Short mmCIF file of C-alpha atoms in Angstrom, two decimals:
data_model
loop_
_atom_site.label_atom_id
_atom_site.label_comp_id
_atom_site.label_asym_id
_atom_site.label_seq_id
_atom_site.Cartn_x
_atom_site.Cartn_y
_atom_site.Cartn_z
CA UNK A 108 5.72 -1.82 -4.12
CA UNK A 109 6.84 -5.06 -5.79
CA UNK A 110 10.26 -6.20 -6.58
CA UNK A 111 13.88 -5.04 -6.48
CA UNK A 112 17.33 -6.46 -5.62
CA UNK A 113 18.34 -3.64 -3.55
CA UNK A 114 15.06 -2.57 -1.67
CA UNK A 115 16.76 0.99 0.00
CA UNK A 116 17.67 2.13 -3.16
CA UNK A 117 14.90 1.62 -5.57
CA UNK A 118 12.23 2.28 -2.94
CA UNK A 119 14.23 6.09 -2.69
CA UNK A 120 13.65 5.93 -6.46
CA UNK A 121 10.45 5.36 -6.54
CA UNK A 122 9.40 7.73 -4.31
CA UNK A 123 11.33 10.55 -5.79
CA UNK A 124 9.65 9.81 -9.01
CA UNK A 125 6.23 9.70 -7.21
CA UNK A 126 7.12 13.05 -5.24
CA UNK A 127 7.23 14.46 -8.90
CA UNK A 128 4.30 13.26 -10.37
CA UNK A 129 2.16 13.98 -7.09
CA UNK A 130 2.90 17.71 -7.22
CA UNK A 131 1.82 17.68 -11.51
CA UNK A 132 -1.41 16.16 -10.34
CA UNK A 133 -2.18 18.75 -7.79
CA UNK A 134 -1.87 20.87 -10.71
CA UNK A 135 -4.05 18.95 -13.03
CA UNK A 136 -6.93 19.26 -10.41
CA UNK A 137 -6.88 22.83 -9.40
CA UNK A 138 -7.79 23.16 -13.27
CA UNK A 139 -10.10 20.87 -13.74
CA UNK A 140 -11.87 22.30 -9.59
CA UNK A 141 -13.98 25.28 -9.91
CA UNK A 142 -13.63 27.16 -6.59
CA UNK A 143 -15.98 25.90 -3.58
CA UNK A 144 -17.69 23.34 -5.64
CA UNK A 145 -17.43 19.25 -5.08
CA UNK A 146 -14.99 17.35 -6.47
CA UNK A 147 -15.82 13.59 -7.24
CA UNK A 148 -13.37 10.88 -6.10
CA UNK A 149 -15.91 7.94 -7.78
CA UNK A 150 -12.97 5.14 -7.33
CA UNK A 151 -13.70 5.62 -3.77
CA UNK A 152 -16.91 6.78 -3.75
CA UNK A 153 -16.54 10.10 -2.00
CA UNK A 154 -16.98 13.50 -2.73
CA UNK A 155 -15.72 16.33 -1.02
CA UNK A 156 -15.76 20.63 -1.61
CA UNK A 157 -12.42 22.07 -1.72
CA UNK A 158 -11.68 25.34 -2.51
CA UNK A 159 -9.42 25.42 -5.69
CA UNK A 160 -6.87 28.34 -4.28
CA UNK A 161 -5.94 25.73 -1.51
CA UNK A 162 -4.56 23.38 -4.00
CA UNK A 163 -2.34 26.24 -5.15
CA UNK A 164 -1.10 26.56 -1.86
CA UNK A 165 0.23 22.62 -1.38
CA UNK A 166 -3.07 20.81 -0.98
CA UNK A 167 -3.22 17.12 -3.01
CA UNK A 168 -6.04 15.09 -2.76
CA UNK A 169 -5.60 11.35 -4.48
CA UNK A 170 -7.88 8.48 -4.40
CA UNK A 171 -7.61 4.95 -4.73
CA UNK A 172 -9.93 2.30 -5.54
CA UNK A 173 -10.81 -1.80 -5.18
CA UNK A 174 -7.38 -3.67 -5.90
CA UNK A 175 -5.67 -0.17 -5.85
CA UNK A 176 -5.07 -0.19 -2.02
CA UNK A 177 -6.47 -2.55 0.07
CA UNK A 178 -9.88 -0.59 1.27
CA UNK A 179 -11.24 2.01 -1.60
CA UNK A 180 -9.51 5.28 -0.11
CA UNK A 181 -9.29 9.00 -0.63
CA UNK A 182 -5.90 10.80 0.89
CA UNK A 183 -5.38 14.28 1.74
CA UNK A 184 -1.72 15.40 1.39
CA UNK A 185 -0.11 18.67 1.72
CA UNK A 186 3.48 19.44 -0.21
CA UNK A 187 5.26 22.15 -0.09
CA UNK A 188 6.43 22.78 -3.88
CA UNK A 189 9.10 25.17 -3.81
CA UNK A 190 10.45 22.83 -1.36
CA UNK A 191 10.47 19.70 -3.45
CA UNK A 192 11.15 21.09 -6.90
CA UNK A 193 14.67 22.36 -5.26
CA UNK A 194 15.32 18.86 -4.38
CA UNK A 195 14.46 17.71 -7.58
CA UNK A 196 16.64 19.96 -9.00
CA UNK A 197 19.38 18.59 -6.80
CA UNK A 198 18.84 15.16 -6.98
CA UNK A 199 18.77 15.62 -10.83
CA UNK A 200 22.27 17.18 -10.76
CA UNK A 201 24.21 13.86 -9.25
CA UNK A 202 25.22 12.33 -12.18
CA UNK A 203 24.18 8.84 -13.52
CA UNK A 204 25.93 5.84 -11.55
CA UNK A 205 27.31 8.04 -8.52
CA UNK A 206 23.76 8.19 -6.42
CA UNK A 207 24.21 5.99 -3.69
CA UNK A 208 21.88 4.26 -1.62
CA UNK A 209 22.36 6.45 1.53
CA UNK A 210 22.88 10.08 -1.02
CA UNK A 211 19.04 8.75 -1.81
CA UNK A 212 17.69 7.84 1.82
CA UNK A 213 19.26 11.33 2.60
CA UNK A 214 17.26 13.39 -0.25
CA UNK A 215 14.41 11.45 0.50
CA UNK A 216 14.50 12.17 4.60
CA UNK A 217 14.65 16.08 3.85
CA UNK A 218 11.82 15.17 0.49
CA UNK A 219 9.32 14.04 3.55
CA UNK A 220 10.15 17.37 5.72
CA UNK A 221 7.63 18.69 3.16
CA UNK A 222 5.56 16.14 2.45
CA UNK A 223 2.84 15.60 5.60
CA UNK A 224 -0.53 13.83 4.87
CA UNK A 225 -3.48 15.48 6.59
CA UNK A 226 -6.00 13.21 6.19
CA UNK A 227 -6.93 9.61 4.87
CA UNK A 228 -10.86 8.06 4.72
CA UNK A 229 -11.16 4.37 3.94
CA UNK A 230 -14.60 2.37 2.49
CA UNK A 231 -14.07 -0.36 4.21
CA UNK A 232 -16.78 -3.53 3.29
CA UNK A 233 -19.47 -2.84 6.09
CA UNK A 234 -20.07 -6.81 6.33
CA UNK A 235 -16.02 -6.65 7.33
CA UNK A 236 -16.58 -3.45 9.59
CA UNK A 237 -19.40 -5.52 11.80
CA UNK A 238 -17.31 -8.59 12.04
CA UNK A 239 -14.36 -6.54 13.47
CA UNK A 240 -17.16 -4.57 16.23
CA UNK A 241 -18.25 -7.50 16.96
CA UNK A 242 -14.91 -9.79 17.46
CA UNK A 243 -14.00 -7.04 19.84
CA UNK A 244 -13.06 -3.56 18.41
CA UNK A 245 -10.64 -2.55 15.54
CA UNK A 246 -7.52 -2.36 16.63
CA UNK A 247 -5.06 -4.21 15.30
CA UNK A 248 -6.89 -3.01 11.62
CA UNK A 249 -5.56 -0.57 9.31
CA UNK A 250 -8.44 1.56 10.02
CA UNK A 251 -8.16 1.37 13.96
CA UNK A 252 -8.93 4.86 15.94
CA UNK A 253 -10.35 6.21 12.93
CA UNK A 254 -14.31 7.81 12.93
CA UNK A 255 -17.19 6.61 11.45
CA UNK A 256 -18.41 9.72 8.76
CA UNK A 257 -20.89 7.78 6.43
CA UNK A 258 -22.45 4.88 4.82
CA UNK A 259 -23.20 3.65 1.35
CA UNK A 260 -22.50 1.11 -1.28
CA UNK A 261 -21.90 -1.49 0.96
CA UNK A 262 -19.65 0.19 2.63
CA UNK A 263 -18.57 1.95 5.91
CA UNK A 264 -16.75 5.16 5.59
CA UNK A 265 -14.13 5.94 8.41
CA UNK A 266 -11.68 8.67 8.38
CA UNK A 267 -9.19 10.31 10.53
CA UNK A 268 -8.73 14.04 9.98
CA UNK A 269 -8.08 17.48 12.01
CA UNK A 270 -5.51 19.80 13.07
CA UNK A 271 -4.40 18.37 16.33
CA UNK A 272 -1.28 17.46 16.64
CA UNK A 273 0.03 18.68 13.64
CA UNK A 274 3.82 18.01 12.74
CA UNK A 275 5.59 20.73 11.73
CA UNK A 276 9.05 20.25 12.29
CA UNK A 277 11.51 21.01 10.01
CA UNK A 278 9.36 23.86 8.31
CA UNK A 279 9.76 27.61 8.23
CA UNK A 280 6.93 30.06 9.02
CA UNK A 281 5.78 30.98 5.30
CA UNK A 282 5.43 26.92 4.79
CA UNK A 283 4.21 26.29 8.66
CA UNK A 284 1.33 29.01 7.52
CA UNK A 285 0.60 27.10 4.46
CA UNK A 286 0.13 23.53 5.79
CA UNK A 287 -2.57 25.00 8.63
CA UNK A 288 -4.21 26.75 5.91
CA UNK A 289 -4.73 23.45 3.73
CA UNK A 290 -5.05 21.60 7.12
CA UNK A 291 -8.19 23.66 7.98
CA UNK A 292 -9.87 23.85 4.34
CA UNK A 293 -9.37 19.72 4.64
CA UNK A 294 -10.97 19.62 8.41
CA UNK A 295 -13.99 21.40 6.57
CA UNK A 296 -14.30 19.85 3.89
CA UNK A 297 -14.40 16.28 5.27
CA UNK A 298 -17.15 17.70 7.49
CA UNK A 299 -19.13 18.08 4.35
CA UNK A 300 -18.40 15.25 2.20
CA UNK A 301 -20.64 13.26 -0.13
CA UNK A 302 -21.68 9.64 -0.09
CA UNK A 303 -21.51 8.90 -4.04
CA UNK A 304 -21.82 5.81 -6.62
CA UNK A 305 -18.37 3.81 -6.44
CA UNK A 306 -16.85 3.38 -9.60
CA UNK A 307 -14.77 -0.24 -10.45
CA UNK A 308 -10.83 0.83 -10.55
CA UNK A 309 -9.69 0.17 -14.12
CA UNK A 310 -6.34 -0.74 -12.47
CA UNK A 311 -6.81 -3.82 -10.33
CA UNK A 312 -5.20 -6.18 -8.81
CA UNK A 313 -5.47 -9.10 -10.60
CA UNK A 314 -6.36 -7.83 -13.99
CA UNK A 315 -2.36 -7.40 -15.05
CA UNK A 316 -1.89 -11.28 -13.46
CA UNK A 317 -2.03 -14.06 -15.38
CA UNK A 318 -4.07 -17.21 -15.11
CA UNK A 319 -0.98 -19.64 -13.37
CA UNK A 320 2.40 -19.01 -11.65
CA UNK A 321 5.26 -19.37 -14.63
CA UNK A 322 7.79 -22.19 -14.06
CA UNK A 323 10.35 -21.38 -12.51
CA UNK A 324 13.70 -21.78 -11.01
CA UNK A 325 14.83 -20.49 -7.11
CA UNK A 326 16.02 -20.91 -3.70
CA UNK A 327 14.33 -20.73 -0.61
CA UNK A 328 15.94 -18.47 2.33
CA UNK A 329 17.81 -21.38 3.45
CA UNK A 330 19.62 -21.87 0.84
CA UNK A 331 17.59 -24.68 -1.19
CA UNK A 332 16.44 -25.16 -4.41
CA UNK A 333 12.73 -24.84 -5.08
CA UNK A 334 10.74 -24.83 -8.42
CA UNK A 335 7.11 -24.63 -9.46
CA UNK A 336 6.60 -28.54 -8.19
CA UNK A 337 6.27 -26.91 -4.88
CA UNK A 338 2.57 -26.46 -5.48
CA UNK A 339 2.14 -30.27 -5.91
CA UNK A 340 3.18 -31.19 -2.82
CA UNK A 341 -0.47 -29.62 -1.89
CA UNK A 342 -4.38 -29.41 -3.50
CA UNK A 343 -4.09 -25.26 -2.33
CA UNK A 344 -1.24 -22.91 -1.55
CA UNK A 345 -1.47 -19.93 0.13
CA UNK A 346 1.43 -17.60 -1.66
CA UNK A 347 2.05 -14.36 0.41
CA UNK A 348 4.14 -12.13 -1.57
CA UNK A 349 5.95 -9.36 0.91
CA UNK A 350 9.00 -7.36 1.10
CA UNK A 351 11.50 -6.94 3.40
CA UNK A 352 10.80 -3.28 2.94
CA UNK A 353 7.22 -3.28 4.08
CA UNK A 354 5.97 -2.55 7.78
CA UNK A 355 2.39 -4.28 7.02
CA UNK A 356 3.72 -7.33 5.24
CA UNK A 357 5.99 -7.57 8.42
CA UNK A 358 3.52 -7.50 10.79
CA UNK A 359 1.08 -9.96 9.90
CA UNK A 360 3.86 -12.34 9.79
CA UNK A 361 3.63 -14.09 13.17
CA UNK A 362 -0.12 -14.31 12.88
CA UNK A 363 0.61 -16.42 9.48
CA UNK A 364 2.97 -18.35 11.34
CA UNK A 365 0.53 -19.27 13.47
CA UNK A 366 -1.58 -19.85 11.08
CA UNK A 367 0.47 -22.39 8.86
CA UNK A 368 0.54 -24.32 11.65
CA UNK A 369 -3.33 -25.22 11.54
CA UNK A 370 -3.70 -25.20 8.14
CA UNK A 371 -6.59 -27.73 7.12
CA UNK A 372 -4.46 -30.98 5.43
CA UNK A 373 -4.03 -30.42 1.96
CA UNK A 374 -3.55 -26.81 2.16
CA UNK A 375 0.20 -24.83 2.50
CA UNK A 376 1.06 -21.18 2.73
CA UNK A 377 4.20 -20.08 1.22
CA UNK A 378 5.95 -16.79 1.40
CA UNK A 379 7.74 -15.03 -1.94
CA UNK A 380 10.12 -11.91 -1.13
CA UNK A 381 9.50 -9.84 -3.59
CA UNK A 382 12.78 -7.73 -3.11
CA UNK A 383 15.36 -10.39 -2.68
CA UNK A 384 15.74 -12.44 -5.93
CA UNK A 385 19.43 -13.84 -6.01
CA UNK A 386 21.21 -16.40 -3.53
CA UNK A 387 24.37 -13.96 -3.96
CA UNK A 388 22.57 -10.61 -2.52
CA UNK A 389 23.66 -11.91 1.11
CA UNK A 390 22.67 -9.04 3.05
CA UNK A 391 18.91 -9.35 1.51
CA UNK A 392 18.82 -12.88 2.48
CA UNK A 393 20.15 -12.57 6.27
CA UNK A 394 17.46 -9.60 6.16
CA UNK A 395 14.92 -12.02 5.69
CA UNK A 396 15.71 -14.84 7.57
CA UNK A 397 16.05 -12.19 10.40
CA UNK A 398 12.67 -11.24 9.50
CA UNK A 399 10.94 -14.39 9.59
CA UNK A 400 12.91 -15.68 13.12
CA UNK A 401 11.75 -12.87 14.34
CA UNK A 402 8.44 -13.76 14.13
CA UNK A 403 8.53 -17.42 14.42
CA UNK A 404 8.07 -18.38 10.23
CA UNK A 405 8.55 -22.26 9.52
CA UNK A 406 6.74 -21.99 6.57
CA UNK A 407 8.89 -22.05 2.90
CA UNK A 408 10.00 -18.29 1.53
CA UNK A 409 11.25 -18.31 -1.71
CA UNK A 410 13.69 -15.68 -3.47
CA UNK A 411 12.00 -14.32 -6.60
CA UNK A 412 13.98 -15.35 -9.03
CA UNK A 413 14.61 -13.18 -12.59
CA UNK A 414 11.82 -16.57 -13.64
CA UNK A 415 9.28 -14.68 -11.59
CA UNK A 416 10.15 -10.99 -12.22
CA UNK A 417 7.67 -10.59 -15.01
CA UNK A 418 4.93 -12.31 -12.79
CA UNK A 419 5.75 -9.79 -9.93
CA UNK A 420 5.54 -6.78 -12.45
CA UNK A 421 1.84 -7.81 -12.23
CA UNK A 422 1.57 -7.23 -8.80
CA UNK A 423 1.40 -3.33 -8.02
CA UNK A 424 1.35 -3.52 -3.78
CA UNK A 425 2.46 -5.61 -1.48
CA UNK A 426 1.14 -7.61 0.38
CA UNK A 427 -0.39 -9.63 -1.97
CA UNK A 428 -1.89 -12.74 -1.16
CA UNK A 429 -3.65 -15.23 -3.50
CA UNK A 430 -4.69 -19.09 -3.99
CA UNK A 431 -2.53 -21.54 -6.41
CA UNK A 432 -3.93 -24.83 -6.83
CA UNK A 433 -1.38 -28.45 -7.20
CA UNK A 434 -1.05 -27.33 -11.12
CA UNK A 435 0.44 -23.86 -10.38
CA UNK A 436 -2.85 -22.02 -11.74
CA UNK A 437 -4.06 -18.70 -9.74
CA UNK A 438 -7.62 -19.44 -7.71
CA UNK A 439 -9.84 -16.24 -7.42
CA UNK A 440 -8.88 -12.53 -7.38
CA UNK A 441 -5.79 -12.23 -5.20
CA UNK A 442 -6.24 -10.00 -1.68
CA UNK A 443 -4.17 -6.68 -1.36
CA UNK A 444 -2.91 -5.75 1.96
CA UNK A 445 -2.81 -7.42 5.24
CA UNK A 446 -5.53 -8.94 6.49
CA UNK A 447 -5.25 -12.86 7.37
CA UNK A 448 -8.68 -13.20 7.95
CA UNK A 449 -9.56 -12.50 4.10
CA UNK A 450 -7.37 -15.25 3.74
CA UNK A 451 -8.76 -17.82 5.97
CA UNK A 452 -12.11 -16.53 4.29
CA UNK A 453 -10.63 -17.37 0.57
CA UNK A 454 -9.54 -20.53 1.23
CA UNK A 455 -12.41 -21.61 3.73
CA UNK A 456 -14.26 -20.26 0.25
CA UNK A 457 -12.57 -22.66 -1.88
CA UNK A 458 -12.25 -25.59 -0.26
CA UNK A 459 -16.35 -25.74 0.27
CA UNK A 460 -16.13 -25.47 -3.70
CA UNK A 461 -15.24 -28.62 -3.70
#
């Protein structure tokens, strides 16, 4: 997720919080799920038959759609409650101001002991699926090694499901039972799942963004001072927004560094770090620079600044990558997720525009 000054310790937050409020919606849909009939996930456009009782024993299944994740997806999880309501309990017990950052990585290590997902199925665009067959295969794609289950909408559906290899470490045998049980009902049910109309997500990515990056005041990792004239220098700029935090936002990173170095003239990409916003958080900043060395970034990386905090509250996953023209105003929907050939697509888009 987006911004925070000190990335280990919110990002524990945050998923403590979403470790709660994962196990109330399990609960919400084994009442609304009558027993062996389909459930419809219509942000993704699946639809798949789960028997109710398995959602009593740990079984969460939550979809996602457009500007949600970056493909329209549908995850299976399984949780063991008793588990994580004990460390809720715990967690809830350390008074205000004396949870540090390592008290949280350490409740959050032992949160994920019960905590395995068991499936995932992404929509991915099928005119994106054929270009990637064609260019050579998938790997390198979020989706690679997955199986091909379905068509529809547009769309390619791939998933990756099954009880092989399953990870049980850490569990005992009433909880070891539990997660094959809900591994085996999800095996099935994906076996059986419905193609059905896609829905639009409500909650997109660009419909909480506003029209034009706010002025602003910051510093670039090195240490200099950069404003919202930095988008004059150039008719389009490519703003990745990342975190130091986040695996896929780090890994594209060489292949944009190799990419800013080809831009067409006219056009410059620019990085923001979402979780680094003050030239006094030290350790953040030699985080990043580390970062970007590592993979060869000569490209500009600015600190977001408490002038861009509300404009990151906007942005609900990183990365996020979008088009700013020489005035600072936002060109198109912004992409969510990794993928640099979107991006070459968006602004190959909009430069034949004009």
């Amino acid at each position: 997720m987006v911004h925070s000054k000190r990335p280990g310790l919110r990002r524990a937050k945050f998923l403590s919080v979403s470790l709660l409020s994962l196990v109330f919606s399990s609960l919400c849909l084994s009442c609304s799920q009558d027993k062996a009939e389909y459930t419809d996930f219509a942000s993704c456009g699946m639809s798949l038959p789960v028997d109710r009782s398995y959602v009593d024993k740990g079984l969460l299944l939550q979809s996602f759609g457009r500007g949600e994740s970056e493909y329209p997806a549908l995850y299976a999880y399984f949780q063991y409650i008793p588990a994580l309501e004990a460390l809720n309990e715990e967690m809830g017990k350390v008074a205000d101001g004396e949870m540090t950052e390592e008290m949280f990585d350490g409740f959050m290590e032992r949160a994920m002991l019960h905590y395995r997902q068991l499936a995932v199925a992404y929509a991915v665009p099928k005119a994106e699926y054929e270009d990637a067959v064609r260019d050579g295969g998938l790997d390198g794609k979020p989706y690679a090694g997955m199986k091909k289950i379905g068509s529809r909408n547009d769309y390619v559906y791939l998933a990756s499901y099954g009880r092989t290899g399953l990870d049980s470490d850490g569990m005992d045998a009433e909880e070891k039972s539990l997660y094959e049980d809900c591994a085996r009902e999800v095996e099935k049910a994906f076996r059986k799942v419905r193609f059905i109309d896609m829905e639009d997500s409500s909650m997109t990515a660009s419909s909480a963004m506003p029209a034009s990056v706010p002025d602003f005041q910051s510093f670039d990792v090195q240490g200099k001072p950069v404003s919202q004239e930095l988008f004059s220098v150039a008719d389009l700029t490519v703003v990745n927004v990342w975190g130091t935090f986040c695996g896929p936002c780090i890994k594209e990173l060489p292949e944009l560094a190799e990419w800013s170095d080809s831009l067409p003239a006219g056009v410059q990409l620019v990085g923001l770090v979402c979780d680094v916003s003050s030239p006094d958080d030290a350790a953040g900043i030699q985080e990043a620079r580390d970062i970007l060395d590592k993979a060869g970034v000569r490209f500009t990386n600015v600190l977001a600044s408490d002038d861009l905090q509300v404009f990151l509250s906007g942005i609900q996953f990183v990365p996020t990558t979008f088009l700013v023209d020489g005035k600072g105003n936002i060109i198109g929907d912004p992409i969510v997720g990794a993928d640099v050939r979107k991006y070459k697509r968006a602004v190959d888009a909009c430069l034949q525009k004009k």
